[in-house]
Structure formats: structure tokens, C-alpha cells
Short mmCIF file of N, CA and C in Angstrom, two decimals:
data_model
loop_
_atom_site.label_atom_id
_atom_site.label_comp_id
_atom_site.label_asym_id
_atom_site.label_seq_id
_atom_site.Cartn_x
_atom_site.Cartn_y
_atom_site.Cartn_z
N UNK A 171 110.74 66.32 80.97
CA UNK A 171 111.96 65.81 80.40
C UNK A 171 111.70 64.46 79.74
N UNK A 172 110.84 63.69 80.34
CA UNK A 172 110.51 62.37 79.79
C UNK A 172 109.94 62.50 78.38
N UNK A 173 109.05 63.47 78.19
CA UNK A 173 108.44 63.66 76.87
C UNK A 173 109.45 64.21 75.87
N UNK A 174 110.32 65.09 76.32
CA UNK A 174 111.36 65.63 75.43
C UNK A 174 112.26 64.51 74.94
N UNK A 175 112.63 63.63 75.83
CA UNK A 175 113.48 62.49 75.45
C UNK A 175 112.75 61.58 74.48
N UNK A 176 111.48 61.36 74.70
CA UNK A 176 110.68 60.52 73.82
C UNK A 176 110.65 61.10 72.40
N UNK A 177 110.50 62.41 72.29
CA UNK A 177 110.41 63.06 70.99
C UNK A 177 111.77 63.16 70.31
N UNK A 178 112.78 63.58 71.06
CA UNK A 178 114.07 63.90 70.45
C UNK A 178 115.05 62.74 70.45
N UNK A 179 114.86 61.80 71.36
CA UNK A 179 115.82 60.73 71.49
C UNK A 179 117.01 61.12 72.35
N UNK A 180 117.00 62.35 72.84
CA UNK A 180 118.11 62.84 73.65
C UNK A 180 117.54 63.48 74.91
N UNK A 181 118.19 63.27 76.02
CA UNK A 181 117.68 63.78 77.29
C UNK A 181 118.30 65.12 77.68
N UNK A 182 119.54 65.33 77.36
CA UNK A 182 120.24 66.48 77.93
C UNK A 182 120.76 67.49 76.91
N UNK A 183 120.34 67.42 75.69
CA UNK A 183 120.75 68.46 74.75
C UNK A 183 119.62 68.76 73.78
N UNK A 184 119.71 69.90 73.15
CA UNK A 184 118.62 70.38 72.30
C UNK A 184 118.75 69.87 70.87
N UNK A 185 118.64 68.58 70.67
CA UNK A 185 118.76 68.01 69.34
C UNK A 185 117.45 68.09 68.56
N UNK A 186 116.37 68.42 69.21
CA UNK A 186 115.05 68.37 68.58
C UNK A 186 114.63 69.71 68.00
N UNK A 187 114.74 70.77 68.78
CA UNK A 187 114.32 72.09 68.32
C UNK A 187 115.39 72.65 67.40
N UNK A 188 114.96 73.07 66.24
CA UNK A 188 115.88 73.63 65.24
C UNK A 188 115.38 75.00 64.81
N UNK A 189 116.25 75.75 64.19
CA UNK A 189 115.85 77.04 63.65
C UNK A 189 114.75 76.81 62.62
N UNK A 190 113.64 77.48 62.82
CA UNK A 190 112.51 77.33 61.90
C UNK A 190 111.56 76.20 62.24
N UNK A 191 111.78 75.50 63.32
CA UNK A 191 110.85 74.43 63.68
C UNK A 191 111.50 73.35 64.52
N UNK A 192 111.20 72.12 64.17
CA UNK A 192 111.74 70.98 64.89
C UNK A 192 112.37 70.00 63.91
N UNK A 193 113.18 69.09 64.42
CA UNK A 193 113.93 68.17 63.57
C UNK A 193 113.03 67.16 62.85
N UNK A 194 111.98 66.70 63.52
CA UNK A 194 111.10 65.71 62.91
C UNK A 194 109.76 65.72 63.61
N UNK A 195 108.79 65.05 63.02
CA UNK A 195 107.43 65.01 63.56
C UNK A 195 107.38 64.23 64.87
N UNK A 196 106.29 64.45 65.60
CA UNK A 196 106.08 63.71 66.85
C UNK A 196 105.91 62.23 66.54
N UNK A 197 106.42 61.37 67.41
CA UNK A 197 106.25 59.93 67.20
C UNK A 197 104.77 59.53 67.33
N UNK A 198 104.41 58.46 66.66
CA UNK A 198 103.05 57.94 66.73
C UNK A 198 102.70 57.61 68.18
N UNK A 199 101.55 58.08 68.64
CA UNK A 199 101.09 57.80 69.99
C UNK A 199 101.58 58.78 71.05
N UNK A 200 102.38 59.76 70.65
CA UNK A 200 102.95 60.70 71.61
C UNK A 200 101.87 61.52 72.31
N UNK A 201 100.91 62.03 71.55
CA UNK A 201 99.85 62.83 72.15
C UNK A 201 98.98 61.99 73.09
N UNK A 202 98.81 60.72 72.76
CA UNK A 202 98.08 59.82 73.67
C UNK A 202 98.83 59.67 74.99
N UNK A 203 100.16 59.59 74.91
CA UNK A 203 100.98 59.48 76.13
C UNK A 203 100.82 60.73 77.00
N UNK A 204 100.81 61.89 76.38
CA UNK A 204 100.64 63.14 77.13
C UNK A 204 99.25 63.18 77.77
N UNK A 205 98.24 62.78 77.02
CA UNK A 205 96.88 62.75 77.56
C UNK A 205 96.80 61.81 78.77
N UNK A 206 97.39 60.64 78.65
CA UNK A 206 97.39 59.66 79.74
C UNK A 206 98.08 60.24 80.97
N UNK A 207 99.19 60.93 80.76
CA UNK A 207 99.92 61.56 81.86
C UNK A 207 99.05 62.62 82.53
N UNK A 208 98.37 63.44 81.74
CA UNK A 208 97.57 64.52 82.29
C UNK A 208 96.35 64.06 83.05
N UNK A 209 95.81 62.90 82.70
CA UNK A 209 94.59 62.43 83.37
C UNK A 209 94.84 61.93 84.78
N UNK A 210 96.09 61.76 85.17
CA UNK A 210 96.37 61.32 86.54
C UNK A 210 96.13 62.43 87.56
N UNK A 211 95.99 63.67 87.10
CA UNK A 211 95.72 64.79 87.99
C UNK A 211 94.23 65.04 88.00
N UNK A 212 93.63 64.98 89.18
CA UNK A 212 92.18 65.09 89.26
C UNK A 212 91.69 66.46 88.82
N UNK A 213 92.23 67.50 89.39
CA UNK A 213 91.81 68.86 89.02
C UNK A 213 92.99 69.80 89.20
N UNK A 214 93.29 70.55 88.16
CA UNK A 214 94.39 71.51 88.25
C UNK A 214 94.04 72.61 89.25
N UNK A 215 92.79 73.05 89.27
CA UNK A 215 92.42 74.11 90.20
C UNK A 215 92.53 73.65 91.65
N UNK A 216 92.35 72.36 91.89
CA UNK A 216 92.52 71.82 93.24
C UNK A 216 93.98 71.93 93.68
N UNK A 217 94.88 71.60 92.79
CA UNK A 217 96.31 71.71 93.07
C UNK A 217 96.68 73.18 93.29
N UNK A 218 96.13 74.05 92.45
CA UNK A 218 96.41 75.48 92.56
C UNK A 218 95.96 76.01 93.92
N UNK A 219 94.80 75.58 94.39
CA UNK A 219 94.30 76.01 95.69
C UNK A 219 95.24 75.61 96.81
N UNK A 220 95.74 74.39 96.75
CA UNK A 220 96.64 73.89 97.79
C UNK A 220 97.95 74.67 97.79
N UNK A 221 98.49 74.91 96.62
CA UNK A 221 99.79 75.57 96.52
C UNK A 221 99.69 77.05 96.87
N UNK A 222 98.79 77.78 96.23
CA UNK A 222 98.76 79.23 96.44
C UNK A 222 98.21 79.63 97.80
N UNK A 223 97.48 78.75 98.45
CA UNK A 223 96.99 79.06 99.78
C UNK A 223 97.94 78.64 100.88
N UNK A 224 99.02 78.00 100.52
CA UNK A 224 99.96 77.46 101.49
C UNK A 224 100.86 78.56 102.05
N UNK A 225 100.91 78.69 103.37
CA UNK A 225 101.69 79.72 104.04
C UNK A 225 103.18 79.63 103.68
N UNK A 226 103.71 78.43 103.68
CA UNK A 226 105.14 78.25 103.37
C UNK A 226 105.43 78.66 101.94
N UNK A 227 104.56 78.28 101.01
CA UNK A 227 104.72 78.67 99.60
C UNK A 227 104.74 80.19 99.48
N UNK A 228 103.82 80.84 100.15
CA UNK A 228 103.75 82.30 100.09
C UNK A 228 105.02 82.94 100.65
N UNK A 229 105.48 82.43 101.78
CA UNK A 229 106.69 83.00 102.39
C UNK A 229 107.90 82.86 101.48
N UNK A 230 107.95 81.80 100.71
CA UNK A 230 109.11 81.55 99.84
C UNK A 230 109.01 82.21 98.47
N UNK A 231 107.82 82.67 98.09
CA UNK A 231 107.67 83.19 96.73
C UNK A 231 107.23 84.65 96.62
N UNK A 232 106.51 85.17 97.60
CA UNK A 232 105.99 86.53 97.49
C UNK A 232 107.03 87.54 97.95
N UNK A 233 107.29 88.52 97.11
CA UNK A 233 108.19 89.62 97.47
C UNK A 233 109.66 89.31 97.38
N UNK A 234 110.01 88.12 96.88
CA UNK A 234 111.44 87.82 96.76
C UNK A 234 111.95 88.38 95.43
N UNK A 235 113.12 88.92 95.46
CA UNK A 235 113.76 89.39 94.24
C UNK A 235 113.14 90.58 93.57
N UNK A 236 112.53 91.52 94.30
CA UNK A 236 112.00 92.69 93.61
C UNK A 236 113.15 93.51 93.03
N UNK A 237 112.93 94.08 91.87
CA UNK A 237 113.95 94.88 91.19
C UNK A 237 113.39 96.28 90.99
N UNK A 238 114.11 97.26 91.49
CA UNK A 238 113.69 98.65 91.30
C UNK A 238 113.99 99.08 89.88
N UNK A 239 113.39 100.20 89.47
CA UNK A 239 113.65 100.74 88.14
C UNK A 239 115.13 101.06 87.98
N UNK A 240 115.74 101.62 89.01
CA UNK A 240 117.17 101.96 88.93
C UNK A 240 118.02 100.70 88.76
N UNK A 241 117.71 99.66 89.53
CA UNK A 241 118.46 98.41 89.41
C UNK A 241 118.30 97.81 88.01
N UNK A 242 117.09 97.87 87.48
CA UNK A 242 116.85 97.33 86.14
C UNK A 242 117.70 98.05 85.10
N UNK A 243 117.79 99.35 85.21
CA UNK A 243 118.62 100.12 84.27
C UNK A 243 120.10 99.84 84.50
N UNK A 244 120.51 99.77 85.77
CA UNK A 244 121.91 99.50 86.09
C UNK A 244 122.37 98.14 85.55
N UNK A 245 121.47 97.15 85.57
CA UNK A 245 121.80 95.81 85.09
C UNK A 245 121.46 95.60 83.61
N UNK A 246 121.04 96.68 82.95
CA UNK A 246 120.71 96.64 81.51
C UNK A 246 119.61 95.63 81.18
N UNK A 247 118.60 95.56 82.04
CA UNK A 247 117.47 94.69 81.76
C UNK A 247 116.75 95.18 80.51
N UNK A 248 116.00 94.29 79.88
CA UNK A 248 115.19 94.67 78.73
C UNK A 248 113.89 93.89 78.75
N UNK A 249 112.98 94.26 77.88
CA UNK A 249 111.72 93.53 77.71
C UNK A 249 110.91 93.40 78.98
N UNK A 250 110.43 92.19 79.22
CA UNK A 250 109.53 91.94 80.34
C UNK A 250 110.20 92.24 81.69
N UNK A 251 111.49 92.01 81.79
CA UNK A 251 112.19 92.30 83.04
C UNK A 251 112.19 93.80 83.32
N UNK A 252 112.36 94.60 82.28
CA UNK A 252 112.34 96.05 82.44
C UNK A 252 110.93 96.52 82.80
N UNK A 253 109.94 96.00 82.10
CA UNK A 253 108.55 96.38 82.39
C UNK A 253 108.14 95.94 83.79
N UNK A 254 108.64 94.79 84.22
CA UNK A 254 108.31 94.29 85.55
C UNK A 254 108.82 95.18 86.67
N UNK A 255 109.84 95.98 86.37
CA UNK A 255 110.37 96.90 87.38
C UNK A 255 109.59 98.21 87.41
N UNK A 256 108.61 98.33 86.52
CA UNK A 256 107.77 99.52 86.51
C UNK A 256 108.08 100.50 85.39
N UNK A 257 109.10 100.25 84.61
CA UNK A 257 109.45 101.15 83.51
C UNK A 257 108.66 100.76 82.26
N UNK A 258 108.15 101.76 81.58
CA UNK A 258 107.34 101.53 80.37
C UNK A 258 107.90 102.35 79.22
N UNK A 259 107.82 101.81 78.04
CA UNK A 259 108.13 102.56 76.82
C UNK A 259 109.58 102.98 76.66
N UNK A 260 110.50 102.25 77.25
CA UNK A 260 111.91 102.62 77.09
C UNK A 260 112.52 101.73 76.05
#
């Protein structure tokens, strides 16, 4: 959100993204700011190991919200949500 506000000048509305692109170019030094932000993390794979190996994380994320093919059709799902329920080519 911090970077979005820096680019758009607005924090809580979509004033920056427009049909066909964006309202204006990135401010000078913006990419440097993103790089500086990213370098504070030592290793992404290290963070991934901690999160995905965590028992509590697994209990809260694995198997929640499964949608059957029937439910997907009943709720008029489409695209990736429909394919995620196991239906193909509909």
C-alpha cells in the first residue's frame, strides 16, 4: 500500500490504474525504493520454509474451502474457480 500511495498519490482508491494502462509514469527513484525495501529480506526461500513447514499455518490453510464440482456449478463459478473444482472444458 505504501508503494501504491507513492505512485498514485492516493491510498484508498484506484486513481492510478486506468483503462489501457496507468495515469502517469513512476516517480523518479521509485524502483530504487522498491529495491531497498526488498533487500531487507535475507532470503525468500528461508521465509517460505518457515511458513510452509509451520504446523499452525498448515492447519489454517490446507483443505479449507474445498468446492465440489456440483457446488461450483450451483454457484455459477467460472474460469479458474471452475477448473479448481475439477471441471474442465466447460
